[in-house]
Amino acid sequence: MPFNFPIFLTWLRVALIPVFVVLFYLPDSWLPLAGRNSLGALIFALAAVTDWLDGFLARKWEQTSAFGAFLDPVADKLIVAAALILLVELDRTQAWLAMVIIGREITISALREWMAQVGERRSVAVAYIGKLKTAAQMVAILLLLYWQPIVPGIDTPMLGNFLMVIAAILTLWSMAYYLQMAGQQLRAEKKSL
Protein backbone atom coordinates (compact mmCIF):
# COMPACT_ATOMS: atom_id res chain seq x y z
CA MET A 1 0.00 0.00 0.00
CA PRO A 2 1.62 3.27 -1.10
CA PHE A 3 1.64 6.24 1.24
CA ASN A 4 2.08 9.81 0.08
CA PHE A 5 0.56 13.20 0.83
CA PRO A 6 -2.50 12.78 -1.45
CA ILE A 7 -3.29 9.44 0.22
CA PHE A 8 -2.73 11.09 3.63
CA LEU A 9 -5.40 13.67 2.69
CA THR A 10 -7.79 10.87 1.73
CA TRP A 11 -7.17 9.08 5.04
CA LEU A 12 -7.71 12.41 6.81
CA ARG A 13 -11.15 12.60 5.18
CA VAL A 14 -11.95 9.11 6.49
CA ALA A 15 -10.69 10.04 9.97
CA LEU A 16 -12.88 13.16 10.03
CA ILE A 17 -16.08 11.10 9.66
CA PRO A 18 -16.40 9.94 13.30
CA VAL A 19 -15.34 13.39 14.55
CA PHE A 20 -17.97 14.97 12.32
CA VAL A 21 -20.74 12.61 13.47
CA VAL A 22 -19.89 12.68 17.20
CA LEU A 23 -19.87 16.48 17.11
CA PHE A 24 -23.64 16.56 16.58
CA TYR A 25 -24.21 14.32 19.61
CA LEU A 26 -22.35 16.56 22.06
CA PRO A 27 -24.52 17.99 24.82
CA ASP A 28 -25.50 21.65 24.62
CA SER A 29 -23.53 22.28 27.80
CA TRP A 30 -20.34 21.33 25.93
CA LEU A 31 -21.12 23.13 22.69
CA PRO A 32 -24.38 24.89 21.78
CA LEU A 33 -26.22 23.77 18.65
CA ALA A 34 -25.15 26.84 16.67
CA GLY A 35 -21.51 25.99 17.42
CA ARG A 36 -22.01 22.35 16.43
CA ASN A 37 -23.66 23.48 13.20
CA SER A 38 -20.79 25.83 12.35
CA LEU A 39 -18.08 23.34 13.26
CA GLY A 40 -19.86 20.50 11.45
CA ALA A 41 -20.19 22.60 8.30
CA LEU A 42 -16.50 23.56 8.59
CA ILE A 43 -15.41 19.91 8.92
CA PHE A 44 -17.56 18.93 5.94
CA ALA A 45 -16.14 21.82 3.90
CA LEU A 46 -12.60 20.71 4.84
CA ALA A 47 -13.43 17.19 3.68
CA ALA A 48 -14.78 18.56 0.37
CA VAL A 49 -11.61 20.60 -0.18
CA THR A 50 -9.37 17.61 0.59
CA ASP A 51 -11.40 15.59 -1.93
CA TRP A 52 -10.46 18.03 -4.67
CA LEU A 53 -6.92 18.61 -3.38
CA ASP A 54 -5.85 14.96 -3.06
CA GLY A 55 -6.78 14.21 -6.67
CA PHE A 56 -5.19 17.41 -7.95
CA LEU A 57 -1.92 16.78 -6.08
CA ALA A 58 -1.79 13.10 -7.02
CA ARG A 59 -2.02 14.02 -10.71
CA LYS A 60 0.33 17.02 -10.45
CA TRP A 61 3.00 15.14 -8.48
CA GLU A 62 2.43 11.92 -10.48
CA GLN A 63 1.57 10.03 -7.31
CA THR A 64 -1.54 8.29 -8.55
CA SER A 65 -2.00 4.69 -7.48
CA ALA A 66 -4.58 1.92 -7.70
CA PHE A 67 -5.01 2.13 -3.92
CA GLY A 68 -5.57 5.90 -4.04
CA ALA A 69 -8.07 5.46 -6.88
CA PHE A 70 -9.93 2.93 -4.70
CA LEU A 71 -9.79 4.84 -1.39
CA ASP A 72 -10.72 8.31 -2.71
CA PRO A 73 -14.28 7.52 -3.86
CA VAL A 74 -14.86 5.34 -0.78
CA ALA A 75 -13.92 8.25 1.50
CA ASP A 76 -16.18 10.60 -0.48
CA LYS A 77 -19.17 8.30 -0.33
CA LEU A 78 -18.71 7.58 3.38
CA ILE A 79 -18.66 11.22 4.45
CA VAL A 80 -21.58 12.13 2.17
CA ALA A 81 -23.62 9.17 3.43
CA ALA A 82 -22.79 10.04 7.05
CA ALA A 83 -23.83 13.66 6.47
CA LEU A 84 -27.08 12.68 4.75
CA ILE A 85 -28.06 10.23 7.47
CA LEU A 86 -27.23 12.82 10.11
CA LEU A 87 -29.31 15.47 8.32
CA VAL A 88 -32.29 13.09 8.18
CA GLU A 89 -31.91 12.29 11.88
CA LEU A 90 -31.72 16.01 12.68
CA ASP A 91 -34.92 16.44 10.63
CA ARG A 92 -33.22 18.89 8.27
CA THR A 93 -33.95 17.02 5.05
CA GLN A 94 -36.23 14.28 3.76
CA ALA A 95 -35.25 10.62 4.02
CA TRP A 96 -36.24 9.93 0.38
CA LEU A 97 -33.66 12.48 -0.81
CA ALA A 98 -30.93 10.76 1.20
CA MET A 99 -32.05 7.33 -0.09
CA VAL A 100 -31.95 8.48 -3.73
CA ILE A 101 -28.44 9.90 -3.35
CA ILE A 102 -27.01 7.02 -1.31
CA GLY A 103 -28.72 4.42 -3.53
CA ARG A 104 -27.26 6.01 -6.65
CA GLU A 105 -23.77 6.02 -5.14
CA ILE A 106 -24.00 2.31 -4.34
CA THR A 107 -25.40 1.52 -7.81
CA ILE A 108 -22.77 3.49 -9.72
CA SER A 109 -19.93 2.14 -7.55
CA ALA A 110 -21.08 -1.40 -8.30
CA LEU A 111 -21.47 -0.55 -11.99
CA ARG A 112 -17.93 0.87 -12.15
CA GLU A 113 -16.55 -2.20 -10.41
CA TRP A 114 -18.33 -4.49 -12.83
CA MET A 115 -17.24 -2.44 -15.86
CA ALA A 116 -13.64 -2.51 -14.58
CA GLN A 117 -13.82 -6.30 -14.39
CA VAL A 118 -14.88 -6.49 -18.04
CA GLY A 119 -12.17 -3.98 -18.99
CA GLU A 120 -14.52 -1.08 -19.79
CA ARG A 121 -14.20 1.25 -16.79
CA ARG A 122 -13.61 4.22 -19.12
CA SER A 123 -17.18 3.95 -20.39
CA VAL A 124 -18.47 4.98 -16.95
CA ALA A 125 -15.81 7.61 -16.15
CA VAL A 126 -16.98 10.75 -14.36
CA ALA A 127 -19.07 12.92 -16.69
CA TYR A 128 -20.05 16.60 -16.47
CA ILE A 129 -23.53 15.72 -15.17
CA GLY A 130 -21.87 13.84 -12.29
CA LYS A 131 -19.82 16.91 -11.45
CA LEU A 132 -22.94 19.09 -11.42
CA LYS A 133 -24.64 16.58 -9.13
CA THR A 134 -21.68 16.63 -6.77
CA ALA A 135 -21.57 20.45 -6.66
CA ALA A 136 -25.31 20.76 -5.90
CA GLN A 137 -25.10 17.98 -3.31
CA MET A 138 -22.08 19.46 -1.50
CA VAL A 139 -23.53 22.98 -1.32
CA ALA A 140 -26.90 21.59 -0.16
CA ILE A 141 -25.27 19.53 2.59
CA LEU A 142 -23.15 22.48 3.72
CA LEU A 143 -26.20 24.75 3.95
CA LEU A 144 -28.22 22.13 5.83
CA LEU A 145 -25.38 21.46 8.25
CA TYR A 146 -24.84 25.17 8.91
CA TRP A 147 -28.62 25.74 9.20
CA GLN A 148 -28.36 29.35 10.41
CA PRO A 149 -29.01 32.27 8.04
CA ILE A 150 -25.88 33.19 6.09
CA VAL A 151 -27.34 36.28 4.46
CA PRO A 152 -30.28 38.19 5.96
CA GLY A 153 -33.47 37.46 4.04
CA ILE A 154 -32.24 34.11 2.66
CA ASP A 155 -33.73 31.04 4.32
CA THR A 156 -30.71 28.70 4.58
CA PRO A 157 -32.75 25.54 5.35
CA MET A 158 -35.14 26.21 2.45
CA LEU A 159 -32.28 26.93 0.02
CA GLY A 160 -30.41 23.85 1.24
CA ASN A 161 -33.43 21.60 0.69
CA PHE A 162 -34.13 23.17 -2.72
CA LEU A 163 -30.55 22.32 -3.72
CA MET A 164 -31.00 18.84 -2.23
CA VAL A 165 -33.98 18.26 -4.54
CA ILE A 166 -31.89 19.55 -7.48
CA ALA A 167 -29.08 17.19 -6.39
CA ALA A 168 -31.54 14.26 -6.26
CA ILE A 169 -32.79 15.06 -9.79
CA LEU A 170 -29.20 15.33 -11.07
CA THR A 171 -28.41 12.12 -9.18
CA LEU A 172 -31.10 10.19 -11.07
CA TRP A 173 -30.15 11.85 -14.36
CA SER A 174 -26.47 11.02 -13.94
CA MET A 175 -27.30 7.44 -12.92
CA ALA A 176 -29.39 7.03 -16.07
CA TYR A 177 -26.52 8.47 -18.12
CA TYR A 178 -23.95 6.07 -16.63
CA LEU A 179 -26.26 3.09 -17.04
CA GLN A 180 -26.87 4.08 -20.67
CA MET A 181 -23.11 4.42 -21.34
CA ALA A 182 -22.44 1.02 -19.80
CA GLY A 183 -25.31 -0.52 -21.76
CA GLN A 184 -24.02 0.89 -25.06
CA GLN A 185 -20.54 -0.44 -24.33
CA LEU A 186 -21.84 -3.89 -23.44
CA ARG A 187 -24.11 -4.04 -26.53
CA ALA A 188 -21.18 -3.04 -28.77
CA GLU A 189 -19.00 -5.70 -27.14
CA LYS A 190 -21.72 -8.34 -27.59
CA LYS A 191 -22.04 -7.51 -31.31
CA SER A 192 -18.29 -7.90 -31.80
CA LEU A 193 -18.33 -11.43 -30.38
PDB file of C-alpha atoms in Angstrom:
ATOM      1  CA  MET A   1       0.000   0.000   0.000  1.00  0.00           C
ATOM      2  CA  PRO A   2       1.621   3.268  -1.100  1.00  0.00           C
ATOM      3  CA  PHE A   3       1.639   6.242   1.240  1.00  0.00           C
ATOM      4  CA  ASN A   4       2.075   9.806   0.079  1.00  0.00           C
ATOM      5  CA  PHE A   5       0.559  13.203   0.826  1.00  0.00           C
ATOM      6  CA  PRO A   6      -2.498  12.780  -1.453  1.00  0.00           C
ATOM      7  CA  ILE A   7      -3.290   9.444   0.224  1.00  0.00           C
ATOM      8  CA  PHE A   8      -2.733  11.092   3.634  1.00  0.00           C
ATOM      9  CA  LEU A   9      -5.398  13.671   2.688  1.00  0.00           C
ATOM     10  CA  THR A  10      -7.789  10.872   1.727  1.00  0.00           C
ATOM     11  CA  TRP A  11      -7.166   9.076   5.044  1.00  0.00           C
ATOM     12  CA  LEU A  12      -7.713  12.411   6.807  1.00  0.00           C
ATOM     13  CA  ARG A  13     -11.149  12.595   5.180  1.00  0.00           C
ATOM     14  CA  VAL A  14     -11.948   9.114   6.490  1.00  0.00           C
ATOM     15  CA  ALA A  15     -10.688  10.038   9.973  1.00  0.00           C
ATOM     16  CA  LEU A  16     -12.881  13.162  10.029  1.00  0.00           C
ATOM     17  CA  ILE A  17     -16.082  11.098   9.664  1.00  0.00           C
ATOM     18  CA  PRO A  18     -16.398   9.940  13.305  1.00  0.00           C
ATOM     19  CA  VAL A  19     -15.338  13.393  14.550  1.00  0.00           C
ATOM     20  CA  PHE A  20     -17.973  14.971  12.317  1.00  0.00           C
ATOM     21  CA  VAL A  21     -20.739  12.611  13.472  1.00  0.00           C
ATOM     22  CA  VAL A  22     -19.894  12.684  17.204  1.00  0.00           C
ATOM     23  CA  LEU A  23     -19.868  16.483  17.113  1.00  0.00           C
ATOM     24  CA  PHE A  24     -23.644  16.564  16.581  1.00  0.00           C
ATOM     25  CA  TYR A  25     -24.208  14.325  19.615  1.00  0.00           C
ATOM     26  CA  LEU A  26     -22.347  16.562  22.059  1.00  0.00           C
ATOM     27  CA  PRO A  27     -24.521  17.988  24.821  1.00  0.00           C
ATOM     28  CA  ASP A  28     -25.501  21.651  24.619  1.00  0.00           C
ATOM     29  CA  SER A  29     -23.526  22.283  27.800  1.00  0.00           C
ATOM     30  CA  TRP A  30     -20.337  21.328  25.928  1.00  0.00           C
ATOM     31  CA  LEU A  31     -21.119  23.132  22.688  1.00  0.00           C
ATOM     32  CA  PRO A  32     -24.379  24.886  21.782  1.00  0.00           C
ATOM     33  CA  LEU A  33     -26.222  23.766  18.652  1.00  0.00           C
ATOM     34  CA  ALA A  34     -25.149  26.845  16.671  1.00  0.00           C
ATOM     35  CA  GLY A  35     -21.510  25.990  17.422  1.00  0.00           C
ATOM     36  CA  ARG A  36     -22.009  22.353  16.434  1.00  0.00           C
ATOM     37  CA  ASN A  37     -23.658  23.478  13.199  1.00  0.00           C
ATOM     38  CA  SER A  38     -20.793  25.835  12.355  1.00  0.00           C
ATOM     39  CA  LEU A  39     -18.080  23.336  13.260  1.00  0.00           C
ATOM     40  CA  GLY A  40     -19.858  20.497  11.451  1.00  0.00           C
ATOM     41  CA  ALA A  41     -20.185  22.603   8.296  1.00  0.00           C
ATOM     42  CA  LEU A  42     -16.498  23.555   8.586  1.00  0.00           C
ATOM     43  CA  ILE A  43     -15.412  19.905   8.919  1.00  0.00           C
ATOM     44  CA  PHE A  44     -17.564  18.927   5.941  1.00  0.00           C
ATOM     45  CA  ALA A  45     -16.137  21.825   3.897  1.00  0.00           C
ATOM     46  CA  LEU A  46     -12.603  20.711   4.837  1.00  0.00           C
ATOM     47  CA  ALA A  47     -13.435  17.195   3.678  1.00  0.00           C
ATOM     48  CA  ALA A  48     -14.784  18.562   0.369  1.00  0.00           C
ATOM     49  CA  VAL A  49     -11.610  20.603  -0.176  1.00  0.00           C
ATOM     50  CA  THR A  50      -9.371  17.612   0.585  1.00  0.00           C
ATOM     51  CA  ASP A  51     -11.403  15.590  -1.929  1.00  0.00           C
ATOM     52  CA  TRP A  52     -10.460  18.033  -4.671  1.00  0.00           C
ATOM     53  CA  LEU A  53      -6.920  18.609  -3.377  1.00  0.00           C
ATOM     54  CA  ASP A  54      -5.852  14.965  -3.064  1.00  0.00           C
ATOM     55  CA  GLY A  55      -6.779  14.213  -6.671  1.00  0.00           C
ATOM     56  CA  PHE A  56      -5.189  17.415  -7.954  1.00  0.00           C
ATOM     57  CA  LEU A  57      -1.924  16.783  -6.079  1.00  0.00           C
ATOM     58  CA  ALA A  58      -1.794  13.096  -7.024  1.00  0.00           C
ATOM     59  CA  ARG A  59      -2.015  14.015 -10.709  1.00  0.00           C
ATOM     60  CA  LYS A  60       0.333  17.016 -10.447  1.00  0.00           C
ATOM     61  CA  TRP A  61       2.998  15.138  -8.478  1.00  0.00           C
ATOM     62  CA  GLU A  62       2.428  11.923 -10.483  1.00  0.00           C
ATOM     63  CA  GLN A  63       1.567  10.028  -7.306  1.00  0.00           C
ATOM     64  CA  THR A  64      -1.543   8.291  -8.554  1.00  0.00           C
ATOM     65  CA  SER A  65      -1.999   4.687  -7.484  1.00  0.00           C
ATOM     66  CA  ALA A  66      -4.575   1.925  -7.702  1.00  0.00           C
ATOM     67  CA  PHE A  67      -5.014   2.134  -3.916  1.00  0.00           C
ATOM     68  CA  GLY A  68      -5.571   5.900  -4.037  1.00  0.00           C
ATOM     69  CA  ALA A  69      -8.067   5.456  -6.882  1.00  0.00           C
ATOM     70  CA  PHE A  70      -9.930   2.934  -4.702  1.00  0.00           C
ATOM     71  CA  LEU A  71      -9.788   4.840  -1.395  1.00  0.00           C
ATOM     72  CA  ASP A  72     -10.724   8.305  -2.706  1.00  0.00           C
ATOM     73  CA  PRO A  73     -14.283   7.517  -3.858  1.00  0.00           C
ATOM     74  CA  VAL A  74     -14.862   5.337  -0.779  1.00  0.00           C
ATOM     75  CA  ALA A  75     -13.917   8.246   1.500  1.00  0.00           C
ATOM     76  CA  ASP A  76     -16.178  10.600  -0.479  1.00  0.00           C
ATOM     77  CA  LYS A  77     -19.170   8.304  -0.330  1.00  0.00           C
ATOM     78  CA  LEU A  78     -18.711   7.578   3.376  1.00  0.00           C
ATOM     79  CA  ILE A  79     -18.660  11.221   4.453  1.00  0.00           C
ATOM     80  CA  VAL A  80     -21.579  12.132   2.169  1.00  0.00           C
ATOM     81  CA  ALA A  81     -23.623   9.168   3.431  1.00  0.00           C
ATOM     82  CA  ALA A  82     -22.788  10.038   7.054  1.00  0.00           C
ATOM     83  CA  ALA A  83     -23.832  13.661   6.472  1.00  0.00           C
ATOM     84  CA  LEU A  84     -27.081  12.681   4.752  1.00  0.00           C
ATOM     85  CA  ILE A  85     -28.058  10.226   7.474  1.00  0.00           C
ATOM     86  CA  LEU A  86     -27.225  12.824  10.115  1.00  0.00           C
ATOM     87  CA  LEU A  87     -29.313  15.468   8.317  1.00  0.00           C
ATOM     88  CA  VAL A  88     -32.290  13.086   8.177  1.00  0.00           C
ATOM     89  CA  GLU A  89     -31.911  12.288  11.879  1.00  0.00           C
ATOM     90  CA  LEU A  90     -31.719  16.009  12.683  1.00  0.00           C
ATOM     91  CA  ASP A  91     -34.922  16.440  10.627  1.00  0.00           C
ATOM     92  CA  ARG A  92     -33.222  18.895   8.271  1.00  0.00           C
ATOM     93  CA  THR A  93     -33.955  17.024   5.048  1.00  0.00           C
ATOM     94  CA  GLN A  94     -36.233  14.277   3.760  1.00  0.00           C
ATOM     95  CA  ALA A  95     -35.252  10.616   4.021  1.00  0.00           C
ATOM     96  CA  TRP A  96     -36.237   9.932   0.383  1.00  0.00           C
ATOM     97  CA  LEU A  97     -33.658  12.477  -0.806  1.00  0.00           C
ATOM     98  CA  ALA A  98     -30.932  10.757   1.195  1.00  0.00           C
ATOM     99  CA  MET A  99     -32.050   7.330  -0.088  1.00  0.00           C
ATOM    100  CA  VAL A 100     -31.949   8.480  -3.729  1.00  0.00           C
ATOM    101  CA  ILE A 101     -28.440   9.904  -3.355  1.00  0.00           C
ATOM    102  CA  ILE A 102     -27.005   7.020  -1.314  1.00  0.00           C
ATOM    103  CA  GLY A 103     -28.719   4.422  -3.526  1.00  0.00           C
ATOM    104  CA  ARG A 104     -27.260   6.015  -6.653  1.00  0.00           C
ATOM    105  CA  GLU A 105     -23.768   6.018  -5.136  1.00  0.00           C
ATOM    106  CA  ILE A 106     -23.998   2.311  -4.342  1.00  0.00           C
ATOM    107  CA  THR A 107     -25.403   1.515  -7.806  1.00  0.00           C
ATOM    108  CA  ILE A 108     -22.767   3.494  -9.721  1.00  0.00           C
ATOM    109  CA  SER A 109     -19.931   2.144  -7.547  1.00  0.00           C
ATOM    110  CA  ALA A 110     -21.080  -1.400  -8.298  1.00  0.00           C
ATOM    111  CA  LEU A 111     -21.471  -0.553 -11.995  1.00  0.00           C
ATOM    112  CA  ARG A 112     -17.934   0.870 -12.148  1.00  0.00           C
ATOM    113  CA  GLU A 113     -16.549  -2.198 -10.407  1.00  0.00           C
ATOM    114  CA  TRP A 114     -18.332  -4.493 -12.834  1.00  0.00           C
ATOM    115  CA  MET A 115     -17.240  -2.440 -15.863  1.00  0.00           C
ATOM    116  CA  ALA A 116     -13.644  -2.510 -14.584  1.00  0.00           C
ATOM    117  CA  GLN A 117     -13.825  -6.301 -14.389  1.00  0.00           C
ATOM    118  CA  VAL A 118     -14.878  -6.493 -18.039  1.00  0.00           C
ATOM    119  CA  GLY A 119     -12.170  -3.978 -18.989  1.00  0.00           C
ATOM    120  CA  GLU A 120     -14.524  -1.080 -19.787  1.00  0.00           C
ATOM    121  CA  ARG A 121     -14.202   1.247 -16.786  1.00  0.00           C
ATOM    122  CA  ARG A 122     -13.614   4.223 -19.123  1.00  0.00           C
ATOM    123  CA  SER A 123     -17.179   3.947 -20.392  1.00  0.00           C
ATOM    124  CA  VAL A 124     -18.467   4.982 -16.947  1.00  0.00           C
ATOM    125  CA  ALA A 125     -15.812   7.605 -16.155  1.00  0.00           C
ATOM    126  CA  VAL A 126     -16.979  10.749 -14.357  1.00  0.00           C
ATOM    127  CA  ALA A 127     -19.070  12.921 -16.688  1.00  0.00           C
ATOM    128  CA  TYR A 128     -20.049  16.597 -16.466  1.00  0.00           C
ATOM    129  CA  ILE A 129     -23.532  15.716 -15.170  1.00  0.00           C
ATOM    130  CA  GLY A 130     -21.874  13.837 -12.293  1.00  0.00           C
ATOM    131  CA  LYS A 131     -19.816  16.906 -11.447  1.00  0.00           C
ATOM    132  CA  LEU A 132     -22.941  19.092 -11.423  1.00  0.00           C
ATOM    133  CA  LYS A 133     -24.638  16.579  -9.133  1.00  0.00           C
ATOM    134  CA  THR A 134     -21.680  16.631  -6.765  1.00  0.00           C
ATOM    135  CA  ALA A 135     -21.572  20.446  -6.660  1.00  0.00           C
ATOM    136  CA  ALA A 136     -25.307  20.758  -5.901  1.00  0.00           C
ATOM    137  CA  GLN A 137     -25.098  17.982  -3.312  1.00  0.00           C
ATOM    138  CA  MET A 138     -22.077  19.462  -1.502  1.00  0.00           C
ATOM    139  CA  VAL A 139     -23.533  22.982  -1.324  1.00  0.00           C
ATOM    140  CA  ALA A 140     -26.897  21.593  -0.157  1.00  0.00           C
ATOM    141  CA  ILE A 141     -25.274  19.526   2.586  1.00  0.00           C
ATOM    142  CA  LEU A 142     -23.148  22.480   3.721  1.00  0.00           C
ATOM    143  CA  LEU A 143     -26.196  24.746   3.954  1.00  0.00           C
ATOM    144  CA  LEU A 144     -28.220  22.130   5.825  1.00  0.00           C
ATOM    145  CA  LEU A 145     -25.383  21.463   8.251  1.00  0.00           C
ATOM    146  CA  TYR A 146     -24.842  25.170   8.906  1.00  0.00           C
ATOM    147  CA  TRP A 147     -28.622  25.736   9.202  1.00  0.00           C
ATOM    148  CA  GLN A 148     -28.362  29.353  10.409  1.00  0.00           C
ATOM    149  CA  PRO A 149     -29.010  32.272   8.037  1.00  0.00           C
ATOM    150  CA  ILE A 150     -25.878  33.186   6.092  1.00  0.00           C
ATOM    151  CA  VAL A 151     -27.344  36.282   4.458  1.00  0.00           C
ATOM    152  CA  PRO A 152     -30.282  38.190   5.964  1.00  0.00           C
ATOM    153  CA  GLY A 153     -33.467  37.455   4.043  1.00  0.00           C
ATOM    154  CA  ILE A 154     -32.242  34.109   2.664  1.00  0.00           C
ATOM    155  CA  ASP A 155     -33.733  31.039   4.322  1.00  0.00           C
ATOM    156  CA  THR A 156     -30.710  28.702   4.575  1.00  0.00           C
ATOM    157  CA  PRO A 157     -32.749  25.539   5.345  1.00  0.00           C
ATOM    158  CA  MET A 158     -35.138  26.209   2.449  1.00  0.00           C
ATOM    159  CA  LEU A 159     -32.281  26.927   0.016  1.00  0.00           C
ATOM    160  CA  GLY A 160     -30.412  23.845   1.241  1.00  0.00           C
ATOM    161  CA  ASN A 161     -33.431  21.602   0.691  1.00  0.00           C
ATOM    162  CA  PHE A 162     -34.128  23.167  -2.716  1.00  0.00           C
ATOM    163  CA  LEU A 163     -30.553  22.319  -3.725  1.00  0.00           C
ATOM    164  CA  MET A 164     -31.000  18.841  -2.230  1.00  0.00           C
ATOM    165  CA  VAL A 165     -33.979  18.259  -4.542  1.00  0.00           C
ATOM    166  CA  ILE A 166     -31.888  19.548  -7.478  1.00  0.00           C
ATOM    167  CA  ALA A 167     -29.079  17.191  -6.391  1.00  0.00           C
ATOM    168  CA  ALA A 168     -31.535  14.258  -6.261  1.00  0.00           C
ATOM    169  CA  ILE A 169     -32.787  15.063  -9.790  1.00  0.00           C
ATOM    170  CA  LEU A 170     -29.202  15.332 -11.072  1.00  0.00           C
ATOM    171  CA  THR A 171     -28.412  12.121  -9.181  1.00  0.00           C
ATOM    172  CA  LEU A 172     -31.098  10.193 -11.067  1.00  0.00           C
ATOM    173  CA  TRP A 173     -30.153  11.852 -14.362  1.00  0.00           C
ATOM    174  CA  SER A 174     -26.466  11.016 -13.937  1.00  0.00           C
ATOM    175  CA  MET A 175     -27.304   7.442 -12.924  1.00  0.00           C
ATOM    176  CA  ALA A 176     -29.394   7.027 -16.072  1.00  0.00           C
ATOM    177  CA  TYR A 177     -26.518   8.472 -18.122  1.00  0.00           C
ATOM    178  CA  TYR A 178     -23.946   6.073 -16.631  1.00  0.00           C
ATOM    179  CA  LEU A 179     -26.256   3.089 -17.043  1.00  0.00           C
ATOM    180  CA  GLN A 180     -26.867   4.077 -20.673  1.00  0.00           C
ATOM    181  CA  MET A 181     -23.112   4.422 -21.340  1.00  0.00           C
ATOM    182  CA  ALA A 182     -22.441   1.023 -19.796  1.00  0.00           C
ATOM    183  CA  GLY A 183     -25.314  -0.518 -21.757  1.00  0.00           C
ATOM    184  CA  GLN A 184     -24.022   0.886 -25.059  1.00  0.00           C
ATOM    185  CA  GLN A 185     -20.545  -0.438 -24.333  1.00  0.00           C
ATOM    186  CA  LEU A 186     -21.843  -3.889 -23.443  1.00  0.00           C
ATOM    187  CA  ARG A 187     -24.105  -4.045 -26.535  1.00  0.00           C
ATOM    188  CA  ALA A 188     -21.182  -3.042 -28.768  1.00  0.00           C
ATOM    189  CA  GLU A 189     -18.998  -5.699 -27.141  1.00  0.00           C
ATOM    190  CA  LYS A 190     -21.716  -8.341 -27.590  1.00  0.00           C
ATOM    191  CA  LYS A 191     -22.038  -7.514 -31.307  1.00  0.00           C
ATOM    192  CA  SER A 192     -18.287  -7.897 -31.796  1.00  0.00           C
ATOM    193  CA  LEU A 193     -18.334 -11.427 -30.383  1.00  0.00           C
TER     194      LEU A 193
END
